[in-house]
Short mmCIF file of C-alpha atoms in Angstrom, two decimals:
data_model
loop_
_atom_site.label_atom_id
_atom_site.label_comp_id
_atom_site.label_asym_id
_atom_site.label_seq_id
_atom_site.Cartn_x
_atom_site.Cartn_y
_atom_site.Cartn_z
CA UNK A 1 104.11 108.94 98.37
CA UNK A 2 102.57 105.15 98.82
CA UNK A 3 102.36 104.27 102.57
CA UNK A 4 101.74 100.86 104.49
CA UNK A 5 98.71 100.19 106.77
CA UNK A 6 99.72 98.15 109.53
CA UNK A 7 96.20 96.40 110.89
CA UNK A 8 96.96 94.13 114.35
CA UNK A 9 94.53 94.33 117.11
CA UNK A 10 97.49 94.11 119.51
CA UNK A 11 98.55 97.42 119.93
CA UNK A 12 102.42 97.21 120.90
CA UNK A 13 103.00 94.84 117.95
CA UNK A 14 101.43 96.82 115.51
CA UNK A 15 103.66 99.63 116.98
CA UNK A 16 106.75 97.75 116.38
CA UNK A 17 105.77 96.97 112.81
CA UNK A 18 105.52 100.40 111.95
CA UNK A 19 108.44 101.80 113.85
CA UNK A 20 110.89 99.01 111.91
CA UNK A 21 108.85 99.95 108.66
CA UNK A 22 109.75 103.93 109.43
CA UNK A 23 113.18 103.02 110.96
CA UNK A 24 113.46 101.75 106.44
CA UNK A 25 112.52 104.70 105.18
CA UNK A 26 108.67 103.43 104.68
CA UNK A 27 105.82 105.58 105.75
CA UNK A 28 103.91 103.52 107.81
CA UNK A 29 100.19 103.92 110.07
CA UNK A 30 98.96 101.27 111.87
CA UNK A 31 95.54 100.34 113.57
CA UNK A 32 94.39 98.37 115.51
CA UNK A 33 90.12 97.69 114.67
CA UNK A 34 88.05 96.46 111.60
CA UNK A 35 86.16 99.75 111.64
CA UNK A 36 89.67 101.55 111.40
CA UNK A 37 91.13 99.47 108.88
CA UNK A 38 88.04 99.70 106.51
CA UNK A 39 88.66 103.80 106.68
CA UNK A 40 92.09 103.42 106.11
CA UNK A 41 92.06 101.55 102.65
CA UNK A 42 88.68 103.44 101.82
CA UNK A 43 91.10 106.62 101.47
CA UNK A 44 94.47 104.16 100.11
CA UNK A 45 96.38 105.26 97.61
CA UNK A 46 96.28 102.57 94.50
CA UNK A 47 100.24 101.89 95.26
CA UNK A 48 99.73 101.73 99.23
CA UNK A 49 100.54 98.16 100.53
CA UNK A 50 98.10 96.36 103.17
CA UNK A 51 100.08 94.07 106.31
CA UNK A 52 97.00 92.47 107.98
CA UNK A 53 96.92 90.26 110.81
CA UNK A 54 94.72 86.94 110.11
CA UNK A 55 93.81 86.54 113.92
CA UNK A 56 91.91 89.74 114.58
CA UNK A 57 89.88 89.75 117.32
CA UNK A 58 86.99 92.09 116.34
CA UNK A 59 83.85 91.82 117.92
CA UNK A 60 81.40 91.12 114.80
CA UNK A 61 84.25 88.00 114.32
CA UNK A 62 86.06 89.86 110.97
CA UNK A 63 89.05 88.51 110.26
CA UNK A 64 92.01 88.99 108.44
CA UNK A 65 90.96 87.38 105.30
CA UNK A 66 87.19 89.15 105.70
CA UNK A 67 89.04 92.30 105.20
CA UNK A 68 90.63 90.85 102.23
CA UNK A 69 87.63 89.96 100.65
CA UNK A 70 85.72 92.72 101.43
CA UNK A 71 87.97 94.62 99.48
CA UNK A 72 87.93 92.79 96.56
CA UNK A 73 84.35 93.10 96.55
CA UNK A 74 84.51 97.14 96.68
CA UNK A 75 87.17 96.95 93.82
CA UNK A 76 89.79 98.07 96.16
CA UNK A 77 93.51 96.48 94.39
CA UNK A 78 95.81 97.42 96.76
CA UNK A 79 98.92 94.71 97.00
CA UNK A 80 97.70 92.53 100.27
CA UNK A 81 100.10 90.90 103.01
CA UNK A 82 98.29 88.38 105.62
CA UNK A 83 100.49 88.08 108.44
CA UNK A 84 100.27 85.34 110.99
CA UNK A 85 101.70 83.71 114.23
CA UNK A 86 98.93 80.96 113.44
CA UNK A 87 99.32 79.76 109.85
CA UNK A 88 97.78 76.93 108.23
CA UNK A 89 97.65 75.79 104.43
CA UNK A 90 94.33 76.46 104.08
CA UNK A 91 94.50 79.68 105.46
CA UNK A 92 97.38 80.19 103.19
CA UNK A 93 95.27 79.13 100.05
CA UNK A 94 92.01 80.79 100.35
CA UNK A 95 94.22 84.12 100.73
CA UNK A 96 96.30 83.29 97.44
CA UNK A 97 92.78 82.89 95.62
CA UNK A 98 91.63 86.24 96.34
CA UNK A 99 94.42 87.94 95.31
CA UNK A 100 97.09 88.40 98.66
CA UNK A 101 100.77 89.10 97.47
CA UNK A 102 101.53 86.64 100.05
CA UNK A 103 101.01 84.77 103.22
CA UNK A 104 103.68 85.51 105.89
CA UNK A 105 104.18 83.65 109.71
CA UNK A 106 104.99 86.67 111.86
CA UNK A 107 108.59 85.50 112.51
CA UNK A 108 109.69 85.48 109.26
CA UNK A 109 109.28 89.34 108.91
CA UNK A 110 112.52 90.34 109.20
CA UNK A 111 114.42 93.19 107.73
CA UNK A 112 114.57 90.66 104.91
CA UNK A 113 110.70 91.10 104.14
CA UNK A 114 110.66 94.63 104.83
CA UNK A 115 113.30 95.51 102.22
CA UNK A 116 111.36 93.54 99.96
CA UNK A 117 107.84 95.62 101.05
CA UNK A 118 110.15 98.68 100.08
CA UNK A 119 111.21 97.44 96.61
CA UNK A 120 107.65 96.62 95.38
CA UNK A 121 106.29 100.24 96.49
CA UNK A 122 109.69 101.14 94.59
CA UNK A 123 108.62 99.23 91.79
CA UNK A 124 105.35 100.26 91.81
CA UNK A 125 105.80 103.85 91.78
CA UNK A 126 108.80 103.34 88.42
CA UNK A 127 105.41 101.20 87.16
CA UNK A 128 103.43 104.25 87.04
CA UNK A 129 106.13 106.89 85.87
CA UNK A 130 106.85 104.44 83.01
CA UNK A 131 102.84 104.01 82.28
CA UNK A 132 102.64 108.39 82.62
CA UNK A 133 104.98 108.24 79.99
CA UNK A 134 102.61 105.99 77.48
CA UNK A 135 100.39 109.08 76.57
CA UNK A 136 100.07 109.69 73.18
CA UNK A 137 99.76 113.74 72.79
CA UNK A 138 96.84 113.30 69.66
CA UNK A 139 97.13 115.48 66.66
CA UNK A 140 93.45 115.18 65.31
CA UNK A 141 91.95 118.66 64.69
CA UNK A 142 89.12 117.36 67.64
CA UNK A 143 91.55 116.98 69.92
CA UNK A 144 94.18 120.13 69.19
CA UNK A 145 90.40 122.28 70.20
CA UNK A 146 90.03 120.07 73.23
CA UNK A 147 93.71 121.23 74.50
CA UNK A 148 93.23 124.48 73.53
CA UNK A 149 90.13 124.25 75.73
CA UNK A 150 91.85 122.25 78.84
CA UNK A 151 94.49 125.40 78.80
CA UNK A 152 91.53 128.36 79.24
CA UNK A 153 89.88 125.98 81.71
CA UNK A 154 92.87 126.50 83.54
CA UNK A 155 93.00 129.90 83.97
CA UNK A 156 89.28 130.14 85.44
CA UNK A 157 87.46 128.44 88.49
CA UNK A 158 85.11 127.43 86.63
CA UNK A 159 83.35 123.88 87.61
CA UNK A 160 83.82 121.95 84.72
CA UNK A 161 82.55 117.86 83.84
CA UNK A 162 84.21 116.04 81.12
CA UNK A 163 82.15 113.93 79.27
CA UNK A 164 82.90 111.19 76.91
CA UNK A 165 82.40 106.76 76.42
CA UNK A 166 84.52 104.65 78.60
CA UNK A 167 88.05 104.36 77.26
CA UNK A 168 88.31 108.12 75.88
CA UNK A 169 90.88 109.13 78.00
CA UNK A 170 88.74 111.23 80.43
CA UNK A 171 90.44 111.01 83.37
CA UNK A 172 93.31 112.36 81.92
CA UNK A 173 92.28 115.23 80.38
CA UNK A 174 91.60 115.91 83.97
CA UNK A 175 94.86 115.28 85.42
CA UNK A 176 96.11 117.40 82.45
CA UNK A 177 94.07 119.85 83.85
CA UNK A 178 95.31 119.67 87.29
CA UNK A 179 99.16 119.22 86.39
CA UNK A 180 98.49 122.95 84.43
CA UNK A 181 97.97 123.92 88.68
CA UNK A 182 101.03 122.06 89.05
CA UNK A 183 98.93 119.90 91.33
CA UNK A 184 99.45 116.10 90.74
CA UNK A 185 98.28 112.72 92.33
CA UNK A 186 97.98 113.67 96.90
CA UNK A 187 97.73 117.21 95.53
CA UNK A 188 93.96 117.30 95.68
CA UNK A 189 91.03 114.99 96.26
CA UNK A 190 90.28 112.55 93.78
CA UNK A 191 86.65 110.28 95.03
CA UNK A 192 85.49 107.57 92.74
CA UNK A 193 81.73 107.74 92.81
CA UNK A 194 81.35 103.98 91.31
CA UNK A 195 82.52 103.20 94.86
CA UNK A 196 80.24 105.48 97.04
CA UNK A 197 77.38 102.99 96.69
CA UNK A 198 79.18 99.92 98.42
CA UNK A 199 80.75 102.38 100.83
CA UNK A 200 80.00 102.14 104.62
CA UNK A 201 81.19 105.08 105.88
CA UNK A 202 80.50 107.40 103.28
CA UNK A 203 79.83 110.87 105.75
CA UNK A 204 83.05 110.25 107.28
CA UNK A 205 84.90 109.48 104.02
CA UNK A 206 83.82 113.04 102.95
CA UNK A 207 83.84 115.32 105.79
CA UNK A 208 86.68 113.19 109.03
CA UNK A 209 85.88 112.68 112.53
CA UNK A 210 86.64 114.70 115.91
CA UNK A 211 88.91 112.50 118.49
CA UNK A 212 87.18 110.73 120.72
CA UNK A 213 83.42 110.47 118.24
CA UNK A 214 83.95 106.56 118.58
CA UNK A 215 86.42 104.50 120.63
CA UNK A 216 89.19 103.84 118.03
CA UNK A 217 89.35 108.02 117.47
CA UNK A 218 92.44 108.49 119.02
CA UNK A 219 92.72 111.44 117.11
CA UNK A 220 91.12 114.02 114.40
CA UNK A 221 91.13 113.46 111.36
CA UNK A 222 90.69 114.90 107.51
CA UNK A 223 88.06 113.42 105.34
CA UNK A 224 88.30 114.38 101.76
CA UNK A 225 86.68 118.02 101.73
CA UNK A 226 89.51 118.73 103.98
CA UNK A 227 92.00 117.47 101.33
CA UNK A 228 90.08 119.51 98.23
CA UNK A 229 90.91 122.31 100.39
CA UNK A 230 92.59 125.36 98.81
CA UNK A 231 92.59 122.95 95.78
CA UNK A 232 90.45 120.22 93.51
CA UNK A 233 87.38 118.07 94.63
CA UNK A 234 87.90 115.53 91.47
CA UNK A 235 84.72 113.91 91.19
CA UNK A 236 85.56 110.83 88.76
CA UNK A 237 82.57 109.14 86.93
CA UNK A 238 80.22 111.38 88.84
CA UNK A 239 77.08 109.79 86.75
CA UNK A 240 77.49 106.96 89.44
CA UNK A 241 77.26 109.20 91.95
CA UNK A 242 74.27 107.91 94.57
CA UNK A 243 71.28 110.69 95.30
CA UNK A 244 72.02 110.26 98.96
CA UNK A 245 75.72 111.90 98.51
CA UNK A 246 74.27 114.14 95.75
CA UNK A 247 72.17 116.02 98.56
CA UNK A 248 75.14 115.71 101.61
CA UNK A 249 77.11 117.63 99.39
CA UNK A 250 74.84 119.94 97.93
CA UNK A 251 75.42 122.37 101.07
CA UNK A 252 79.07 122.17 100.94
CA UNK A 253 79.32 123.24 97.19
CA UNK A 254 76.52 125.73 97.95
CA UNK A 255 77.58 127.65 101.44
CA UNK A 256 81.28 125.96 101.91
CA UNK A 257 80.67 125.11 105.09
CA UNK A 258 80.50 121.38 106.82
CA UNK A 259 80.84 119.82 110.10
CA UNK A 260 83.22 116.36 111.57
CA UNK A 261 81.50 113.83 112.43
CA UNK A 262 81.28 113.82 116.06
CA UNK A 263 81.83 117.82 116.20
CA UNK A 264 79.57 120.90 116.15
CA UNK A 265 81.89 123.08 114.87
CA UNK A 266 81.38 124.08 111.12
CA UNK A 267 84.46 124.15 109.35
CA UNK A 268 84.69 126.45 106.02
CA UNK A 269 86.41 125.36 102.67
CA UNK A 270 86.81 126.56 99.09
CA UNK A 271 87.91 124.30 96.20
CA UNK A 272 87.26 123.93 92.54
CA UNK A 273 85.03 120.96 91.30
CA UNK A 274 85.86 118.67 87.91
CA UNK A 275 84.06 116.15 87.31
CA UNK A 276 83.86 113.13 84.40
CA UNK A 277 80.93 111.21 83.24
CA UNK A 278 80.19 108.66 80.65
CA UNK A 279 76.95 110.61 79.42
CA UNK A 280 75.42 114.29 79.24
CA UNK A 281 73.91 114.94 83.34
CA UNK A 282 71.37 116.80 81.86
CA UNK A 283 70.27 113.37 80.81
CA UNK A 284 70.82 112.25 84.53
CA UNK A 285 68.57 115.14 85.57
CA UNK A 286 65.84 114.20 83.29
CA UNK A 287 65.60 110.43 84.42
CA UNK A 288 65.68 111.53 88.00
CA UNK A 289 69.02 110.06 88.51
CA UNK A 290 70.32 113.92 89.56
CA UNK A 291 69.01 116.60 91.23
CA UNK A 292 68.88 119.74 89.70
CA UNK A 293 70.35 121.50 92.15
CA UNK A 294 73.46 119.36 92.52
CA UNK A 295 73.76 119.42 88.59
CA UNK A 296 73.75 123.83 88.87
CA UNK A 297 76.42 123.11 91.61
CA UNK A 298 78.71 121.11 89.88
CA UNK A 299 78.31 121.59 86.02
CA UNK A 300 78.92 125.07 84.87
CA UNK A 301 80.43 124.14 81.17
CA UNK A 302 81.13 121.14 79.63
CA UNK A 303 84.09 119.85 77.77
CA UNK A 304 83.00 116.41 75.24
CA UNK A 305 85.64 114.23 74.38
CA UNK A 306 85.02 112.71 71.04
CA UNK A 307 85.20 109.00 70.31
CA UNK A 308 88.36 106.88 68.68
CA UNK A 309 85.83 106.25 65.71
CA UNK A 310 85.66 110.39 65.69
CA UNK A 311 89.07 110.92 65.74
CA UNK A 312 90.20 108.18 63.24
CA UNK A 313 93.29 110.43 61.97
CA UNK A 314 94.65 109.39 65.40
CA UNK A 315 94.29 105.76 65.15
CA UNK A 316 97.16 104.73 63.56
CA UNK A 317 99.76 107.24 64.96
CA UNK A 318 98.72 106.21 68.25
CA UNK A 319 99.26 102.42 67.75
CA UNK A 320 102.75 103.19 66.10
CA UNK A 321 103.18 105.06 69.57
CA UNK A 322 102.13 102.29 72.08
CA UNK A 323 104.00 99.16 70.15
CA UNK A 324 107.38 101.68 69.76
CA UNK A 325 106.75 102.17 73.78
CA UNK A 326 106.69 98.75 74.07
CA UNK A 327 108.85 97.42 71.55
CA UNK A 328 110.80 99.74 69.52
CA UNK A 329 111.68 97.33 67.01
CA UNK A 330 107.93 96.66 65.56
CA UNK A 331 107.00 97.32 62.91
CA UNK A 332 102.81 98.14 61.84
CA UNK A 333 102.48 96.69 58.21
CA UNK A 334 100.53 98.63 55.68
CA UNK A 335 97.02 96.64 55.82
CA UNK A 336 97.48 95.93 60.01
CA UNK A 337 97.05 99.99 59.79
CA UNK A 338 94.19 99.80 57.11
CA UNK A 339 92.49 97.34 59.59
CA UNK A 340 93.08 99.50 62.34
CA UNK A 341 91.31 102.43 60.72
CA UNK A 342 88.14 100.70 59.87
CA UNK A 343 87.61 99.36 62.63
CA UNK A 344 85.07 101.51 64.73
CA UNK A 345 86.51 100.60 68.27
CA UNK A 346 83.75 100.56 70.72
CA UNK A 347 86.46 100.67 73.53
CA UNK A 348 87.98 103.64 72.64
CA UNK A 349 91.82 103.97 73.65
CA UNK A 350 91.85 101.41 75.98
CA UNK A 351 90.37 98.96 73.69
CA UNK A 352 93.53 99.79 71.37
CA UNK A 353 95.97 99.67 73.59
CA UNK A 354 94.73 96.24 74.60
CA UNK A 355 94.69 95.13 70.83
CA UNK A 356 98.07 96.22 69.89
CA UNK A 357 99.68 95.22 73.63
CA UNK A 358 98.06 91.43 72.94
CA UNK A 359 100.05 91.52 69.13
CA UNK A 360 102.97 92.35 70.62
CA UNK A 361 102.96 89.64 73.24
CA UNK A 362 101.65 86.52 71.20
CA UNK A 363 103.41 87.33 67.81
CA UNK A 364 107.64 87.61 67.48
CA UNK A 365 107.86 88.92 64.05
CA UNK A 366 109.31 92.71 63.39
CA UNK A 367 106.33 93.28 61.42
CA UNK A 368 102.22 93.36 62.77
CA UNK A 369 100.42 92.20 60.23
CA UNK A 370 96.48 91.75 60.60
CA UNK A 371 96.24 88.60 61.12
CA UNK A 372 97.73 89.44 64.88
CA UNK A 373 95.47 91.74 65.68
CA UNK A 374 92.29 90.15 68.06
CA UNK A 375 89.84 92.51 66.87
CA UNK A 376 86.39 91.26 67.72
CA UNK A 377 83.48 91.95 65.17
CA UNK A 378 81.94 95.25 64.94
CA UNK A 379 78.46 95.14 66.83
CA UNK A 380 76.87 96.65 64.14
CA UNK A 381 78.37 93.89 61.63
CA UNK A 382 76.04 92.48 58.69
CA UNK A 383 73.90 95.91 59.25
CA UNK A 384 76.47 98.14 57.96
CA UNK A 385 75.54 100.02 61.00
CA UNK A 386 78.74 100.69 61.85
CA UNK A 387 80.19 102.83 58.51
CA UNK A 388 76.89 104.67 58.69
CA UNK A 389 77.62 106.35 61.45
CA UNK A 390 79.33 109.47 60.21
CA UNK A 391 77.05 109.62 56.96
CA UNK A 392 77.02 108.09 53.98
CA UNK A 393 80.14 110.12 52.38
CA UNK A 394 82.23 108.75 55.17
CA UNK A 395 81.14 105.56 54.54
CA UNK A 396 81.84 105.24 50.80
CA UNK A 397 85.17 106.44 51.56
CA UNK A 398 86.18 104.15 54.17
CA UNK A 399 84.97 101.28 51.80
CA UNK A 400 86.95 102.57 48.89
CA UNK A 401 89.94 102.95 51.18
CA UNK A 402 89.63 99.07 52.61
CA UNK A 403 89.41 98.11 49.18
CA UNK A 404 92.39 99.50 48.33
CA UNK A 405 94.69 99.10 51.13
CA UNK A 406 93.73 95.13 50.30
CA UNK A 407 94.12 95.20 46.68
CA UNK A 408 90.27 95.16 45.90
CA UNK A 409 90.12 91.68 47.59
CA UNK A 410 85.88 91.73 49.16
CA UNK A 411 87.37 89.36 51.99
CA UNK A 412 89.94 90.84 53.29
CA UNK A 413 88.18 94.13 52.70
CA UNK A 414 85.25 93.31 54.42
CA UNK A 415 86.75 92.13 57.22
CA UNK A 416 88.74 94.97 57.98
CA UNK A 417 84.96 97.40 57.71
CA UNK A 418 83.53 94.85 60.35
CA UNK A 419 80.96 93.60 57.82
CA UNK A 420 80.17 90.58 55.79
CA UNK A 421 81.17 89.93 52.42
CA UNK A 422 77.49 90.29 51.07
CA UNK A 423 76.90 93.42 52.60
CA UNK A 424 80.18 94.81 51.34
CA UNK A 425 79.02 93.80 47.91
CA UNK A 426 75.26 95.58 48.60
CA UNK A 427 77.27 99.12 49.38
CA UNK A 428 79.67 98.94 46.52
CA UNK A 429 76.61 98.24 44.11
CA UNK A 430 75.16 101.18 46.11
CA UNK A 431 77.61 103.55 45.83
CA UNK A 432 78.77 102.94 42.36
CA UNK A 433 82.29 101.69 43.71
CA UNK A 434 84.38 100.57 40.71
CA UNK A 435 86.12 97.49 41.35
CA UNK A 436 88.62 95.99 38.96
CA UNK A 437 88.23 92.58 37.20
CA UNK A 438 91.31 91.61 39.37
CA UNK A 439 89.65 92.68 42.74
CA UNK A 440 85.96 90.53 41.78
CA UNK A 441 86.01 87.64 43.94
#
């Protein structure tokens, strides 16, 4: 369930902000420091929504705005409301340019605004169910093993990583994973590890504080080991994960045992680990980038997800799949498919569902045909590089099957394979490719 964080340095009204958010139905915690506020969105959910006073009165001089742009530089997206009893228009511009929602004087929130707060977390929330719903289950032998896989993985505590390139669907296989535990998103303790490097308070984002170790702990609280508890410590892209939090956690996986920051109590906990990466640790490991012990800790089998390129059986099933989500009436012509195929997608899934999302969007017809798809050149194109990659029997049949799906015409041909025209001519003479007189120009 999204939440609000209330941050006003003046306690009572930051109180009442969060008691008329409540009194609507709206979870709501407020606080009342920089330092607070920082550990607060640090642990936000994607959908939470930030109200943020512009006047704070910190003592390093941080600001509403500051805050603001602070997250934006950690990659931290969360919708952003500056509130104000002391607006001006530049204020109210440089907080548009980074990326607020809005800029709102103080007496203008009335039950008006806050019914409006409520209908974008609404919103937000039918956003994601509808975007859950966009996953293609893929039918490719590769990927009918990899399920099979996922479902024994479930059944064990084993500490699995899932490895694969950007845009393979990773992450999901892991919340496939976790929804076979019948766990999903606040069920278990999902850390980023891209974002541990610009992180401040990194110890207390992992293990909480005791009331009363600084002078805005009011209270205890949970840091994520806590919330992995009796559940998942979901380590996403864990190949960005800094040495420095490598060895902090190493005695947690190893004993299950850690202590709050400003306690000397050890607290015990037992979770599972799965992890994703972008490459094979043991590479990490070898560079110096892991430690071996952390690797033992965390990595005791692997699952690889294979490529789009590996998998090209799902391709074109998958594209029919995202334009029908998005427009049932569309229609994938014949050679839009062909060029779909050969291309070799660097980007993986994400890079089609970008393609095909764009054709929908900038073309009206029922029909896709390639000329609407904005597929950039192969970076292999010219060196054939690209159709080599599975061998050379692969290759001469994805050239005979782009010649065909374009009626033997080199051009069109070509530029479906991602290569030029001369170097399409070099493979045919290679392989012994018959072309008709009709398809020679």
């Amino acid at each position: 369930m999204s939440k609000v964080i209330v941050v006003d340095d003046v306690k009572s009204y930051c109180q009442g902000v969060c008691e008329r958010l409540a009194d609507m139905g709206i979870e709501a915690v407020g606080c009342y420091d920089v330092k607070k506020a920082k550990w607060l969105i640090e642990r936000a959910g994607k959908n939470d929504v930030l109200l943020v006073d512009l006047m704070l009165e910190d003592e390093d001089g941080t600001n509403g705005t500051d805050i603001l742009r602070w997250m934006r530089d950690r990659g931290y997206h969360q919708m952003f409301f500056l509130m104000t009893g002391y607006g001006s228009m530049e204020n109210s511009i440089e907080t548009l340019e980074l990326g607020a929602k809005s800029y709102i004087p103080k007496e203008q929130m009335d039950d008006k605004f806050y019914a409006r707060i409520k209908e974008i977390m609404q919103e937000q929330e039918l956003r994601d169910k509808r975007d859950s719903r966009l996953m293609y289950r893929r039918r490719s032998p590769q990927f009918a093993s990899l399920y099979k896989s996922l479902k024994s993985y479930a059944r064990t505590d084993i500490r699995l990583v899932v490895v694969g390139e950007s845009g393979t669907g990773r992450g999901h296989l892991v919340e496939d994973l976790l929804a076979m535990q019948g766990l999903h998103d606040g069920d278990y303790a999902h850390v980023p590890c891209k974002a541990l490097e610009e992180m401040e308070h990194v110890e207390e984002y992992f293990f909480g504080h005791h009331k009363g170790s600084f002078p805005s702990a009011v209270k205890s609280t949970d840091g994520m080991l806590e919330m992995a508890n009796d559940s998942f410590l979901f380590l996403e892209n864990v190949d960005e994960m800094p040495h420095s939090v490598q060895k902090m956690l190493t005695g947690v996986l190893t004993n299950g045992e850690y202590v709050r920051i400003g306690s000397n109590r050890k607290r015990h906990v037992s979770f599972r680990v799965v992890s994703t990466s972008a490459i094979d640790l043991e590479v990490l490991v070898r560079r110096g980038k892991m430690s071996q012990e952390f690797f033992d800790l965390i990595c005791e089998d692997v699952i690889h997800v294979p490529s789009l390129r590996e998998t090209a059986t799902d391709i074109v099933p998958m594209a029919t799949f995202f334009m029908e989500s998005f427009d049932k009436d569309r229609k994938l012509s014949k050679e839009a498919a062909s060029k779909l195929e050969m291309y070799t997608w660097p980007g993986n899934v994400r890079e089609l569902v970008k393609v095909i999302t764009a054709a929908i969007k900038k073309y009206n017809g029922d029909t896709i045909l390639p000329e609407h798809l904005s597929i950039a050149a192969d970076p292999a194109t010219d060196s054939a590089q690209s159709l080599k990659l599975h061998g050379e029997e692969e290759e001469k049949e994805r050239i005979i099957k782009a010649l065909v799906s374009f009626g033997y015409n080199r051009e069109k041909s070509a530029d479906a394979l991602g290569i030029s025209r001369r170097n399409l001519f070099k493979r045919i003479k290679y392989f012994g490719i018959e072309v008709p007189e009709r398809g020679r120009h």
